[in-house]
PDB file of C-alpha atoms in Angstrom:
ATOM      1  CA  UNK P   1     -23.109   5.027  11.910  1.00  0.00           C
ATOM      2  CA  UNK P   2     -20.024   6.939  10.984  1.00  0.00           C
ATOM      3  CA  UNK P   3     -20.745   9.011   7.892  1.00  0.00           C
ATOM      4  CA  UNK P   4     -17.088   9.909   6.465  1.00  0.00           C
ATOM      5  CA  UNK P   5     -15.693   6.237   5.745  1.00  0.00           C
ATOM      6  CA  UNK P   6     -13.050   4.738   7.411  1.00  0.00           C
ATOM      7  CA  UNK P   7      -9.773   4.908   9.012  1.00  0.00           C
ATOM      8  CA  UNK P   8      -6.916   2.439   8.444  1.00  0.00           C
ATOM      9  CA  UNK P   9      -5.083   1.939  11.925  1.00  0.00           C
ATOM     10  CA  UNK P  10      -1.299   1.342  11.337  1.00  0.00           C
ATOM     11  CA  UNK P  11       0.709  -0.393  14.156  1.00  0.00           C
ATOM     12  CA  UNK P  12       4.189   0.115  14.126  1.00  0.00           C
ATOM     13  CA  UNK P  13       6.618  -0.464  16.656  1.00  0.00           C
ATOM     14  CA  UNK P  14       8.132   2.728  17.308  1.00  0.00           C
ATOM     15  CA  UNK P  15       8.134   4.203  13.409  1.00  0.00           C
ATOM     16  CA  UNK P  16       4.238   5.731  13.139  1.00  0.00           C
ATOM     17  CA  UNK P  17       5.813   9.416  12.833  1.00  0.00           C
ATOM     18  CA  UNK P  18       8.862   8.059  10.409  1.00  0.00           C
ATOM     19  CA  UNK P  19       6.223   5.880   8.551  1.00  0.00           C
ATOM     20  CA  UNK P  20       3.369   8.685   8.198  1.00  0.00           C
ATOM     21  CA  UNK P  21       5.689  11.277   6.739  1.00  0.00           C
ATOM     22  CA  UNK P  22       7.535   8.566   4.489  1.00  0.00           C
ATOM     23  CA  UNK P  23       3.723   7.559   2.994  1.00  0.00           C
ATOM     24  CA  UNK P  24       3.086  11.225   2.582  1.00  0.00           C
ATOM     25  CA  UNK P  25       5.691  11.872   0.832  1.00  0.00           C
ATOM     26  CA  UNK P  26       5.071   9.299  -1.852  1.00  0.00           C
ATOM     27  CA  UNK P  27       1.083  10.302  -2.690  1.00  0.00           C
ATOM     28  CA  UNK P  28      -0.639  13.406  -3.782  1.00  0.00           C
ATOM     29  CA  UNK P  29      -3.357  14.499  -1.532  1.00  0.00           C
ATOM     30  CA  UNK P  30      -1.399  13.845   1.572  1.00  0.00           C
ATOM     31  CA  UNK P  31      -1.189  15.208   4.864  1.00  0.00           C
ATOM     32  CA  UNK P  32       0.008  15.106   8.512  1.00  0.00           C
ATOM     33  CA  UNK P  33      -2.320  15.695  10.656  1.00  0.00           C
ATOM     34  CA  UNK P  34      -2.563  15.665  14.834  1.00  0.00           C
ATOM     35  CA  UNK P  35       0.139  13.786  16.555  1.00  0.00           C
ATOM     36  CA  UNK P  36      -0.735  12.460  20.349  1.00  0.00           C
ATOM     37  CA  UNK P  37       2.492  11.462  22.637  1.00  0.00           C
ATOM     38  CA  UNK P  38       1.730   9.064  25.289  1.00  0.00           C
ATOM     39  CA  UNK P  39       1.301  10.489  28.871  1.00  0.00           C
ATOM     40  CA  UNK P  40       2.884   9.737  32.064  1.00  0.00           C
ATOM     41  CA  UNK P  41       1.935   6.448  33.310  1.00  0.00           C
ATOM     42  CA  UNK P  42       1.064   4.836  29.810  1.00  0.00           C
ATOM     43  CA  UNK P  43       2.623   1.550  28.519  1.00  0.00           C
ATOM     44  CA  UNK P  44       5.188   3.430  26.914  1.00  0.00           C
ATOM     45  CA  UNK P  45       7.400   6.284  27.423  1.00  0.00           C
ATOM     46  CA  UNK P  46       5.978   9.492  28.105  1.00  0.00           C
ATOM     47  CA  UNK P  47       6.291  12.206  25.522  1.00  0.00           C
ATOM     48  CA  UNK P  48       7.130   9.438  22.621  1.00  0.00           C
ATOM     49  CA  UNK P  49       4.803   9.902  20.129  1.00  0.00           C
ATOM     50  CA  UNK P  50       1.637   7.607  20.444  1.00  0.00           C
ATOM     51  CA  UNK P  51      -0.651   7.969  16.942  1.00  0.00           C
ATOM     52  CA  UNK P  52       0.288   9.946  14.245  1.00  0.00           C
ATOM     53  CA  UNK P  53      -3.228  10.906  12.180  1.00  0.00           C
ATOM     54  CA  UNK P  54      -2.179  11.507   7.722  1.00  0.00           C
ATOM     55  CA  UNK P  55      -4.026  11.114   4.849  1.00  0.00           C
ATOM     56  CA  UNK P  56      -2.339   9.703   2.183  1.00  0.00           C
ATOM     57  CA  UNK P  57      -4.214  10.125  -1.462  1.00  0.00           C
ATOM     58  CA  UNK P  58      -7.089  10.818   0.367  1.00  0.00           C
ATOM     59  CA  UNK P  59      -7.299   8.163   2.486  1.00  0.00           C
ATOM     60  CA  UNK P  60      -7.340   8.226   6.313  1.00  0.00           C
ATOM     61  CA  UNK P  61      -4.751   6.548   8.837  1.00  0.00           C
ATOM     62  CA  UNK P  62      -3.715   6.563  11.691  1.00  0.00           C
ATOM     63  CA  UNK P  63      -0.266   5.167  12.681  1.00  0.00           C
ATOM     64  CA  UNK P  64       0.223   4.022  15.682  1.00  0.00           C
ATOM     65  CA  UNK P  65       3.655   3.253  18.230  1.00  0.00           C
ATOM     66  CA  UNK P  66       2.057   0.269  19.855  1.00  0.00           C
ATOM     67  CA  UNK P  67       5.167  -1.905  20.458  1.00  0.00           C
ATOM     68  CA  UNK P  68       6.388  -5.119  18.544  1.00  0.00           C
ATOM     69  CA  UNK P  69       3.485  -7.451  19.439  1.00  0.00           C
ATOM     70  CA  UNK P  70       2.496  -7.256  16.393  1.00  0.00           C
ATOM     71  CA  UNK P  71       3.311  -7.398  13.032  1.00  0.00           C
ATOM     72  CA  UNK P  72       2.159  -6.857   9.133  1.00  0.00           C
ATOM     73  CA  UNK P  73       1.291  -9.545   6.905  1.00  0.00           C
ATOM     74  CA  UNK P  74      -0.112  -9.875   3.685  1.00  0.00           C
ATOM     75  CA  UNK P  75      -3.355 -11.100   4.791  1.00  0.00           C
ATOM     76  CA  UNK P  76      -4.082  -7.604   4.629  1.00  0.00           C
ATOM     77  CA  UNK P  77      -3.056  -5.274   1.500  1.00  0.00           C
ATOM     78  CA  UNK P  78      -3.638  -1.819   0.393  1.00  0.00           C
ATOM     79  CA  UNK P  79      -4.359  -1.282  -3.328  1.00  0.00           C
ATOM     80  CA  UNK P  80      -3.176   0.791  -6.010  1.00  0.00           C
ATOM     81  CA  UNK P  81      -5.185   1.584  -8.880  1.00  0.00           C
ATOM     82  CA  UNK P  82      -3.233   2.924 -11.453  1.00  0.00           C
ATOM     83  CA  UNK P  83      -4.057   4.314 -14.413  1.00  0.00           C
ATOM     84  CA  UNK P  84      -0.334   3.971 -17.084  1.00  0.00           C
ATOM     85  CA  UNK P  85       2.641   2.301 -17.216  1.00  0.00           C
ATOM     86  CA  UNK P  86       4.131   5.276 -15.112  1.00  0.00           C
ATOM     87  CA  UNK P  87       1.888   5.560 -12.155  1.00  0.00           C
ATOM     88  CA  UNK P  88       3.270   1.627 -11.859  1.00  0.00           C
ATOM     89  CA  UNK P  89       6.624   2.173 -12.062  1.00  0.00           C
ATOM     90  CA  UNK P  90       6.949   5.415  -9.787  1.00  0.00           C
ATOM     91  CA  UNK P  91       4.635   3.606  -6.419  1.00  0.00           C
ATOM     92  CA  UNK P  92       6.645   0.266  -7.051  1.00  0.00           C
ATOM     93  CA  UNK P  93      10.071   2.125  -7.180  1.00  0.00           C
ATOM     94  CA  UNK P  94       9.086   4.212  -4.372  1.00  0.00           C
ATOM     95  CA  UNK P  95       7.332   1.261  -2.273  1.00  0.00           C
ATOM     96  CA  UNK P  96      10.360  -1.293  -2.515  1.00  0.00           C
ATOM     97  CA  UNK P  97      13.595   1.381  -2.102  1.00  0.00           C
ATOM     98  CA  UNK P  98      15.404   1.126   1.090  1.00  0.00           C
ATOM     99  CA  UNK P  99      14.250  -2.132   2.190  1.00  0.00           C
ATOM    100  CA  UNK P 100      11.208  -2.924   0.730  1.00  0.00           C
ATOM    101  CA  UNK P 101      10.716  -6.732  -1.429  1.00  0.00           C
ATOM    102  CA  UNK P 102       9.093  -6.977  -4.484  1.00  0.00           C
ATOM    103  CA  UNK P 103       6.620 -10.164  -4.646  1.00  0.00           C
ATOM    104  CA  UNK P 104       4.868 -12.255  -7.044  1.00  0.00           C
ATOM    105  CA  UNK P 105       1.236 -10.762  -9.099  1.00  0.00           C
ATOM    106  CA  UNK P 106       1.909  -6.857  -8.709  1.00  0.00           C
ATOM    107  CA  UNK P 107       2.398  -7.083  -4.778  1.00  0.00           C
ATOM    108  CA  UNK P 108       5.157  -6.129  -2.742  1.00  0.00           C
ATOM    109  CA  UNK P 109       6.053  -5.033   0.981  1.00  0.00           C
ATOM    110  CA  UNK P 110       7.103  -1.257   1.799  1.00  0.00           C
ATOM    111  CA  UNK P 111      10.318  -0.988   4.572  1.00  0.00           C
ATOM    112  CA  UNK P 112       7.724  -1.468   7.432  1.00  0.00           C
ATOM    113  CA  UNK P 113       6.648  -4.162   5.694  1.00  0.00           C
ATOM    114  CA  UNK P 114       3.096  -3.415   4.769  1.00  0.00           C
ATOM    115  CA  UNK P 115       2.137  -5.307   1.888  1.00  0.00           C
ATOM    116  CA  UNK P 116       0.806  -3.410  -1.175  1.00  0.00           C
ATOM    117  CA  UNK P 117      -0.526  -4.159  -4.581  1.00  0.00           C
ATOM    118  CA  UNK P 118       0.335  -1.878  -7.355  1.00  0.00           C
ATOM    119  CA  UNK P 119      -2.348  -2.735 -10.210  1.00  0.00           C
ATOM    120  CA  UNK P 120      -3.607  -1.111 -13.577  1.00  0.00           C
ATOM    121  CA  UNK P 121      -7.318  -0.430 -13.039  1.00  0.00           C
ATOM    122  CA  UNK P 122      -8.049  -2.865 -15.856  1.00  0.00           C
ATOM    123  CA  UNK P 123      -6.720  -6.191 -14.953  1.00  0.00           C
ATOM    124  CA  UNK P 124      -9.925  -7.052 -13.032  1.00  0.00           C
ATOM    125  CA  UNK P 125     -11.871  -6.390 -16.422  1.00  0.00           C
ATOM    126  CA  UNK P 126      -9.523  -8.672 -18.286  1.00  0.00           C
ATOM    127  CA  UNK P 127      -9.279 -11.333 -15.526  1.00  0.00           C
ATOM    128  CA  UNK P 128     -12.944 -11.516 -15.128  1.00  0.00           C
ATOM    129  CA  UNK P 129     -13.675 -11.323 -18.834  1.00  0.00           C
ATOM    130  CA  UNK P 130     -16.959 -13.171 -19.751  1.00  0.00           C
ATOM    131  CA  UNK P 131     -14.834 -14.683 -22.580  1.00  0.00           C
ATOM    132  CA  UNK P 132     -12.661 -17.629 -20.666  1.00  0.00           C
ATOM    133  CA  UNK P 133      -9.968 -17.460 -22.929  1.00  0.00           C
ATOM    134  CA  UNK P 134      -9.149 -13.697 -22.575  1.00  0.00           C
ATOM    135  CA  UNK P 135      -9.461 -14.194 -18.780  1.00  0.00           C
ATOM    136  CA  UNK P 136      -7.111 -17.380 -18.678  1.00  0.00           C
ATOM    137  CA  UNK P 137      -4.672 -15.692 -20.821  1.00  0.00           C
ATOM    138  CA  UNK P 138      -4.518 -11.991 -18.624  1.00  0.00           C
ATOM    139  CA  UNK P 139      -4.525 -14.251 -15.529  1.00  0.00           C
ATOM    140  CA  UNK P 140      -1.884 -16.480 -16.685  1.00  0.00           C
ATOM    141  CA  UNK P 141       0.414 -13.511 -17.762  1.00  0.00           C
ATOM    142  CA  UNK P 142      -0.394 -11.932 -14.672  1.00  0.00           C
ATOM    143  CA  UNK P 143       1.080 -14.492 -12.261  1.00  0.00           C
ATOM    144  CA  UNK P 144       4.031 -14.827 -14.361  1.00  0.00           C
ATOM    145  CA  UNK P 145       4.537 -11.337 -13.528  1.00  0.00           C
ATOM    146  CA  UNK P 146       6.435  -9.358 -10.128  1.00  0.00           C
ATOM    147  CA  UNK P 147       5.912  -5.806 -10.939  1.00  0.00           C
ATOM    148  CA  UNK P 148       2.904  -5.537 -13.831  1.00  0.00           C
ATOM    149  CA  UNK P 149       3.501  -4.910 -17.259  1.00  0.00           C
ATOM    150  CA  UNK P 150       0.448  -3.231 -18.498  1.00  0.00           C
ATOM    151  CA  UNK P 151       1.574  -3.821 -22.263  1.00  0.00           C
ATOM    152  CA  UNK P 152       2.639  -7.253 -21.755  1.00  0.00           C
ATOM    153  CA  UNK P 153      -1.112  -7.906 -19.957  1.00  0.00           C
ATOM    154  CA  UNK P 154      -2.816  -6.101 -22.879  1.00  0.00           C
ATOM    155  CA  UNK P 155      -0.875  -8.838 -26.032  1.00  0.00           C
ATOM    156  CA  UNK P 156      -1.730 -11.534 -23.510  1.00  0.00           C
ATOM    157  CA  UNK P 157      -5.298 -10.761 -22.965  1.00  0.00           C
ATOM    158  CA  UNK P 158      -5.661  -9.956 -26.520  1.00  0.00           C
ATOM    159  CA  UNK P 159      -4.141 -12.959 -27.721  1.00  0.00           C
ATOM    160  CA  UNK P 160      -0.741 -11.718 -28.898  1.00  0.00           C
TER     161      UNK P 160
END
């Protein structure tokens, strides 16, 4: 059993080196690693790149050119714990710019269109609150909500 976690594959079209360095540059803790290029005889072009392996805030990926078969929905997300106000604003300003759509509950899709949820890493305390009322009232504010307001969350799940 592998003993260092996992890695998120990425499938992209033909943007895994544009997309790698773009999530790179938006996290600390980031990296490009080992880029492959396909060889002769491969479904695609040889020499275009193949994989790109990053790490984006310490997370593993690997982005991959595989053609336009396929394509991202939100059925899968990646999360975003954050900790202030701040950390929400800067990953949802950087995540929707140049393309990207803002959605409903703190989610949105990036430019490749790789949905995201940008969180405080207390709403699941307030929306799972043994006290119903608290929970109803964070959950309730919540899905009023596109990006997340961590003040507005806090009055609502306090009663305010």
């Amino acid at each position: 059993m592998a003993t260092d976690g996992f890695t998120t594959c990425l499938w992209f079209d033909n943007e895994a080196e544009e997309a790698a360095h773009y999530y790179v540059s938006i996290f600390k803790n980031s990296s490009i690693g080992r880029v492959a290029r396909y060889p002769e005889d491969a479904p695609r072009p040889a020499g275009t790149v193949m994989t790109v392996e990053f790490t984006a805030n310490g997370q593993k990926f690997l982005a991959l050119n595989g053609g336009p078969e396929f394509k991202f929905n939100e059925a899968i997300s990646l999360v975003i714990y954050c900790e202030n106000q701040e950390e929400i604003d800067y990953y949802w300003t950087k995540l929707t710019e140049n393309g990207g759509e803002p959605g409903p509950c703190g989610w949105l899709k990036d430019k490749y269109g790789v949905s995201w949820q940008v969180t405080p890493t207390d709403l699941d305390d307030m929306v799972s609150d043994p006290d119903p009322a608290k929970a109803a009232r964070a959950m309730q504010a919540m899905l009023s909500m596109h990006k997340l307001d961590i003040a507005a969350l806090k009055k609502a799940y306090a009663g305010e």
